[in-house]
PDB file of C-alpha atoms in Angstrom:
ATOM      1  CA  ILE A   1     -21.141 -33.477  11.608  1.00  0.00           C
ATOM      2  CA  GLY A   2     -19.764 -31.811   8.438  1.00  0.00           C
ATOM      3  CA  GLN A   3     -21.387 -28.687   7.101  1.00  0.00           C
ATOM      4  CA  ALA A   4     -21.984 -27.906   3.456  1.00  0.00           C
ATOM      5  CA  GLY A   5     -18.966 -27.366   1.283  1.00  0.00           C
ATOM      6  CA  GLN A   6     -17.828 -28.240  -2.201  1.00  0.00           C
ATOM      7  CA  GLY A   7     -17.694 -31.965  -2.854  1.00  0.00           C
ATOM      8  CA  ASP A   8     -15.894 -33.782  -0.102  1.00  0.00           C
ATOM      9  CA  VAL A   9     -14.357 -30.604   1.342  1.00  0.00           C
ATOM     10  CA  ARG A  10     -16.603 -29.530   4.202  1.00  0.00           C
ATOM     11  CA  SER A  11     -16.446 -27.356   7.308  1.00  0.00           C
ATOM     12  CA  TYR A  12     -16.445 -29.015  10.706  1.00  0.00           C
ATOM     13  CA  PRO A  13     -17.384 -27.566  14.102  1.00  0.00           C
ATOM     14  CA  LEU A  14     -16.101 -29.746  16.934  1.00  0.00           C
ATOM     15  CA  SER A  15     -17.649 -28.432  20.144  1.00  0.00           C
ATOM     16  CA  ALA A  16     -18.795 -31.494  22.086  1.00  0.00           C
ATOM     17  CA  PRO A  17     -16.903 -34.605  23.231  1.00  0.00           C
ATOM     18  CA  GLU A  18     -19.110 -36.861  21.106  1.00  0.00           C
ATOM     19  CA  ALA A  19     -18.308 -34.769  18.010  1.00  0.00           C
ATOM     20  CA  PHE A  20     -14.675 -35.850  18.273  1.00  0.00           C
ATOM     21  CA  GLY A  21     -15.707 -39.503  18.430  1.00  0.00           C
ATOM     22  CA  MET A  22     -17.936 -39.087  15.370  1.00  0.00           C
ATOM     23  CA  PHE A  23     -15.427 -36.984  13.418  1.00  0.00           C
ATOM     24  CA  ALA A  24     -14.921 -38.727  10.081  1.00  0.00           C
ATOM     25  CA  PRO A  25     -14.274 -36.165   7.350  1.00  0.00           C
ATOM     26  CA  ARG A  26     -14.980 -37.205   3.768  1.00  0.00           C
ATOM     27  CA  SER A  27     -11.530 -35.998   2.784  1.00  0.00           C
ATOM     28  CA  ASP A  28      -8.254 -35.243   4.518  1.00  0.00           C
ATOM     29  CA  LYS A  29      -8.848 -31.640   3.391  1.00  0.00           C
ATOM     30  CA  VAL A  30     -11.488 -29.530   5.139  1.00  0.00           C
ATOM     31  CA  ALA A  31     -12.849 -26.055   4.394  1.00  0.00           C
ATOM     32  CA  ASP A  32     -12.974 -24.570   7.915  1.00  0.00           C
ATOM     33  CA  LEU A  33     -12.334 -26.197  11.281  1.00  0.00           C
ATOM     34  CA  THR A  34     -13.642 -24.854  14.593  1.00  0.00           C
ATOM     35  CA  ILE A  35     -12.579 -26.574  17.807  1.00  0.00           C
ATOM     36  CA  THR A  36     -14.057 -25.318  21.085  1.00  0.00           C
ATOM     37  CA  GLY A  37     -14.540 -26.550  24.623  1.00  0.00           C
ATOM     38  CA  SER A  38     -12.556 -26.793  27.826  1.00  0.00           C
ATOM     39  CA  PHE A  39     -12.643 -30.604  27.532  1.00  0.00           C
ATOM     40  CA  VAL A  40     -10.417 -30.487  24.401  1.00  0.00           C
ATOM     41  CA  THR A  41      -6.976 -31.993  25.096  1.00  0.00           C
ATOM     42  CA  ASP A  42      -3.724 -32.275  23.177  1.00  0.00           C
ATOM     43  CA  ALA A  43      -4.574 -35.942  22.509  1.00  0.00           C
ATOM     44  CA  MET A  44      -7.901 -34.932  20.935  1.00  0.00           C
ATOM     45  CA  MET A  45      -6.076 -32.413  18.722  1.00  0.00           C
ATOM     46  CA  ALA A  46      -3.671 -35.153  17.621  1.00  0.00           C
ATOM     47  CA  MET A  47      -6.669 -37.363  16.822  1.00  0.00           C
ATOM     48  CA  VAL A  48      -8.031 -34.657  14.504  1.00  0.00           C
ATOM     49  CA  ALA A  49      -4.586 -34.226  12.927  1.00  0.00           C
ATOM     50  CA  ALA A  50      -4.548 -37.948  12.122  1.00  0.00           C
ATOM     51  CA  LYS A  51      -7.613 -37.387   9.917  1.00  0.00           C
ATOM     52  CA  VAL A  52      -6.921 -33.932   8.432  1.00  0.00           C
ATOM     53  CA  THR A  53      -3.855 -32.807   6.480  1.00  0.00           C
ATOM     54  CA  GLU A  54      -5.122 -29.422   5.293  1.00  0.00           C
ATOM     55  CA  VAL A  55      -7.537 -26.703   6.384  1.00  0.00           C
ATOM     56  CA  GLN A  56      -8.281 -24.607   3.310  1.00  0.00           C
ATOM     57  CA  GLY A  57     -10.031 -21.791   5.163  1.00  0.00           C
ATOM     58  CA  THR A  58     -10.040 -20.751   8.802  1.00  0.00           C
ATOM     59  CA  ILE A  59      -9.046 -22.771  11.816  1.00  0.00           C
ATOM     60  CA  ILE A  60     -10.441 -21.542  15.129  1.00  0.00           C
ATOM     61  CA  ILE A  61      -9.311 -23.052  18.417  1.00  0.00           C
ATOM     62  CA  GLU A  62     -11.142 -21.438  21.306  1.00  0.00           C
ATOM     63  CA  ASN A  63     -11.689 -22.017  25.034  1.00  0.00           C
ATOM     64  CA  THR A  64      -9.822 -25.324  25.054  1.00  0.00           C
ATOM     65  CA  GLY A  65      -7.580 -27.119  27.519  1.00  0.00           C
ATOM     66  CA  ILE A  66      -4.751 -27.658  25.022  1.00  0.00           C
ATOM     67  CA  THR A  67      -1.184 -26.956  26.100  1.00  0.00           C
ATOM     68  CA  THR A  68       0.791 -27.302  22.862  1.00  0.00           C
ATOM     69  CA  SER A  69       0.687 -26.808  19.097  1.00  0.00           C
ATOM     70  CA  THR A  70       2.947 -29.826  18.544  1.00  0.00           C
ATOM     71  CA  GLY A  71       1.046 -32.799  17.162  1.00  0.00           C
ATOM     72  CA  PHE A  72      -1.431 -30.570  15.354  1.00  0.00           C
ATOM     73  CA  PHE A  73       0.045 -27.527  13.628  1.00  0.00           C
ATOM     74  CA  ASP A  74       3.187 -29.392  12.645  1.00  0.00           C
ATOM     75  CA  ARG A  75       0.967 -31.973  10.905  1.00  0.00           C
ATOM     76  CA  VAL A  76      -1.968 -29.934   9.548  1.00  0.00           C
ATOM     77  CA  GLN A  77      -1.366 -27.291   6.898  1.00  0.00           C
ATOM     78  CA  CYS A  78      -3.550 -24.215   7.338  1.00  0.00           C
ATOM     79  CA  LYS A  79      -3.995 -22.218   4.135  1.00  0.00           C
ATOM     80  CA  GLY A  80      -6.311 -19.557   5.586  1.00  0.00           C
ATOM     81  CA  SER A  81      -6.590 -17.846   8.962  1.00  0.00           C
ATOM     82  CA  ILE A  82      -5.329 -19.160  12.294  1.00  0.00           C
ATOM     83  CA  ILE A  83      -7.381 -17.940  15.251  1.00  0.00           C
ATOM     84  CA  LEU A  84      -6.490 -18.968  18.810  1.00  0.00           C
ATOM     85  CA  ARG A  85      -8.656 -17.459  21.551  1.00  0.00           C
ATOM     86  CA  ASN A  86      -9.043 -17.951  25.289  1.00  0.00           C
ATOM     87  CA  ASN A  87      -6.854 -21.041  25.576  1.00  0.00           C
ATOM     88  CA  GLN A  88      -5.682 -20.484  29.134  1.00  0.00           C
ATOM     89  CA  SER A  89      -3.178 -23.371  29.334  1.00  0.00           C
ATOM     90  CA  PHE A  90      -1.733 -23.064  25.821  1.00  0.00           C
ATOM     91  CA  SER A  91       2.007 -22.473  26.053  1.00  0.00           C
ATOM     92  CA  GLY A  92       3.720 -24.741  23.512  1.00  0.00           C
ATOM     93  CA  GLN A  93       4.528 -22.934  20.297  1.00  0.00           C
ATOM     94  CA  HIS A  94       6.960 -25.353  18.619  1.00  0.00           C
ATOM     95  CA  GLY A  95       4.343 -26.814  16.264  1.00  0.00           C
ATOM     96  CA  PHE A  96       4.222 -23.501  14.392  1.00  0.00           C
ATOM     97  CA  LYS A  97       7.890 -23.398  13.393  1.00  0.00           C
ATOM     98  CA  GLY A  98       7.220 -24.865   9.933  1.00  0.00           C
ATOM     99  CA  ILE A  99       4.726 -22.146   9.003  1.00  0.00           C
ATOM    100  CA  THR A 100       6.159 -19.562   6.601  1.00  0.00           C
ATOM    101  CA  HIS A 101       2.948 -18.113   5.123  1.00  0.00           C
ATOM    102  CA  ILE A 102      -0.577 -17.516   6.449  1.00  0.00           C
ATOM    103  CA  GLY A 103      -3.218 -16.968   3.764  1.00  0.00           C
ATOM    104  CA  GLY A 104      -5.567 -15.046   6.065  1.00  0.00           C
ATOM    105  CA  ASP A 105      -5.340 -13.554   9.547  1.00  0.00           C
ATOM    106  CA  LEU A 106      -3.197 -14.577  12.505  1.00  0.00           C
ATOM    107  CA  VAL A 107      -5.100 -13.909  15.717  1.00  0.00           C
ATOM    108  CA  ILE A 108      -3.884 -14.978  19.150  1.00  0.00           C
ATOM    109  CA  GLU A 109      -6.006 -13.523  21.945  1.00  0.00           C
ATOM    110  CA  ASN A 110      -6.091 -14.233  25.653  1.00  0.00           C
ATOM    111  CA  CYS A 111      -3.645 -17.099  25.640  1.00  0.00           C
ATOM    112  CA  PRO A 112      -1.593 -15.699  28.544  1.00  0.00           C
ATOM    113  CA  TYR A 113       0.966 -18.532  28.638  1.00  0.00           C
ATOM    114  CA  PHE A 114       1.560 -18.603  24.896  1.00  0.00           C
ATOM    115  CA  ASN A 115       5.175 -17.565  24.364  1.00  0.00           C
ATOM    116  CA  MET A 116       5.936 -15.754  21.123  1.00  0.00           C
ATOM    117  CA  LEU A 117       9.571 -16.842  21.121  1.00  0.00           C
ATOM    118  CA  GLY A 118      11.698 -16.511  18.032  1.00  0.00           C
ATOM    119  CA  PHE A 119      14.615 -18.817  18.655  1.00  0.00           C
ATOM    120  CA  THR A 120      15.371 -21.328  21.343  1.00  0.00           C
ATOM    121  CA  SER A 121      19.093 -22.014  21.223  1.00  0.00           C
ATOM    122  CA  GLY A 122      20.638 -20.381  18.160  1.00  0.00           C
ATOM    123  CA  THR A 123      20.189 -17.691  15.573  1.00  0.00           C
ATOM    124  CA  GLN A 124      19.845 -19.944  12.518  1.00  0.00           C
ATOM    125  CA  PRO A 125      16.377 -20.912  11.162  1.00  0.00           C
ATOM    126  CA  GLU A 126      16.674 -24.514  12.369  1.00  0.00           C
ATOM    127  CA  PHE A 127      16.674 -23.206  15.949  1.00  0.00           C
ATOM    128  CA  TRP A 128      13.704 -20.876  15.518  1.00  0.00           C
ATOM    129  CA  SER A 129      10.419 -21.811  17.131  1.00  0.00           C
ATOM    130  CA  GLY A 130       6.909 -20.460  17.289  1.00  0.00           C
ATOM    131  CA  PHE A 131       6.317 -18.143  14.366  1.00  0.00           C
ATOM    132  CA  GLY A 132      10.041 -17.472  13.926  1.00  0.00           C
ATOM    133  CA  ASN A 133       9.941 -18.660  10.292  1.00  0.00           C
ATOM    134  CA  LEU A 134       6.749 -16.789   9.368  1.00  0.00           C
ATOM    135  CA  VAL A 135       7.490 -14.579   6.339  1.00  0.00           C
ATOM    136  CA  SER A 136       4.062 -13.280   5.306  1.00  0.00           C
ATOM    137  CA  VAL A 137       0.489 -12.898   6.482  1.00  0.00           C
ATOM    138  CA  GLU A 138      -2.061 -11.999   3.817  1.00  0.00           C
ATOM    139  CA  GLY A 139      -4.528 -10.637   6.375  1.00  0.00           C
ATOM    140  CA  SER A 140      -4.069  -8.929   9.729  1.00  0.00           C
ATOM    141  CA  VAL A 141      -1.980  -9.895  12.756  1.00  0.00           C
ATOM    142  CA  ARG A 142      -3.596  -9.437  16.171  1.00  0.00           C
ATOM    143  CA  LEU A 143      -1.697 -10.481  19.301  1.00  0.00           C
ATOM    144  CA  VAL A 144      -3.521  -9.681  22.538  1.00  0.00           C
ATOM    145  CA  ASN A 145      -2.505 -10.906  25.992  1.00  0.00           C
ATOM    146  CA  VAL A 146       0.332 -13.203  24.895  1.00  0.00           C
ATOM    147  CA  ARG A 147       3.989 -13.244  25.962  1.00  0.00           C
ATOM    148  CA  MET A 148       6.196 -11.605  23.341  1.00  0.00           C
ATOM    149  CA  TYR A 149       9.960 -11.499  23.139  1.00  0.00           C
ATOM    150  CA  ASN A 150      12.577 -10.013  20.831  1.00  0.00           C
ATOM    151  CA  TRP A 151      12.973 -12.017  17.659  1.00  0.00           C
ATOM    152  CA  CYS A 152       9.497 -13.546  17.951  1.00  0.00           C
ATOM    153  CA  LEU A 153       8.586 -12.531  14.382  1.00  0.00           C
ATOM    154  CA  GLN A 154      12.110 -12.066  13.059  1.00  0.00           C
ATOM    155  CA  SER A 155      11.329 -13.391   9.555  1.00  0.00           C
ATOM    156  CA  LEU A 156       8.051 -11.519   9.024  1.00  0.00           C
ATOM    157  CA  LEU A 157       8.378  -9.317   5.934  1.00  0.00           C
ATOM    158  CA  SER A 158       4.808  -8.524   4.927  1.00  0.00           C
ATOM    159  CA  ILE A 159       1.353  -8.143   6.425  1.00  0.00           C
ATOM    160  CA  GLY A 160      -1.623  -7.490   4.147  1.00  0.00           C
ATOM    161  CA  GLY A 161      -3.790  -5.904   6.839  1.00  0.00           C
ATOM    162  CA  ASP A 162      -3.436  -4.391  10.294  1.00  0.00           C
ATOM    163  CA  PHE A 163      -0.826  -5.221  12.929  1.00  0.00           C
ATOM    164  CA  GLU A 164      -1.931  -5.027  16.565  1.00  0.00           C
ATOM    165  CA  VAL A 165      -0.060  -5.993  19.713  1.00  0.00           C
ATOM    166  CA  SER A 166      -1.558  -5.194  23.106  1.00  0.00           C
ATOM    167  CA  LYS A 167      -1.587  -6.321  26.704  1.00  0.00           C
ATOM    168  CA  GLY A 168       1.476  -8.497  26.203  1.00  0.00           C
ATOM    169  CA  ASP A 169       3.375  -9.834  29.189  1.00  0.00           C
ATOM    170  CA  GLY A 170       7.144  -9.968  28.955  1.00  0.00           C
ATOM    171  CA  ILE A 171       7.560  -7.812  25.873  1.00  0.00           C
ATOM    172  CA  GLY A 172      11.318  -7.716  25.441  1.00  0.00           C
ATOM    173  CA  HIS A 173      14.157 -10.187  25.514  1.00  0.00           C
ATOM    174  CA  PRO A 174      13.306 -13.682  26.869  1.00  0.00           C
ATOM    175  CA  ARG A 175      16.149 -13.514  29.348  1.00  0.00           C
ATOM    176  CA  GLY A 176      14.975 -10.301  30.939  1.00  0.00           C
TER     177      GLY A 176
END
């Protein structure tokens, strides 16, 4: 299943149910990870997270049935880009709260139930969720068709590339 890489660090495309069953990376670190398919569930993401601790390049999660980032992004460190596209049921952002730096791009497109909340019940960092603790992005930030609220990127200090927000639902304060 793994594609060429350096040594035991390889890239993995997981786009068929049987690929998840055969997924056995040579290392707990992978180069790039692409996960696609409407059959992909939160349980399947947790299964991948049990085998991978670090994605050194880009992680792409596209056209899946996942609902949450918890169980994956709170367990797998992503050192490169995070790209989430066309995940129609994806709403849970709490798995991202430990991310302070993204070494590539942050792209969230057409995830209409994804809530870019900053804090859930207080104004101190321990209450922040989603990307509320994100300080820097080395690449670009592109947020298209996601729900955005005040304070959603309250810690973000630097972006190395472009910053785009469009077609967001609920831009403003989460309470109206």
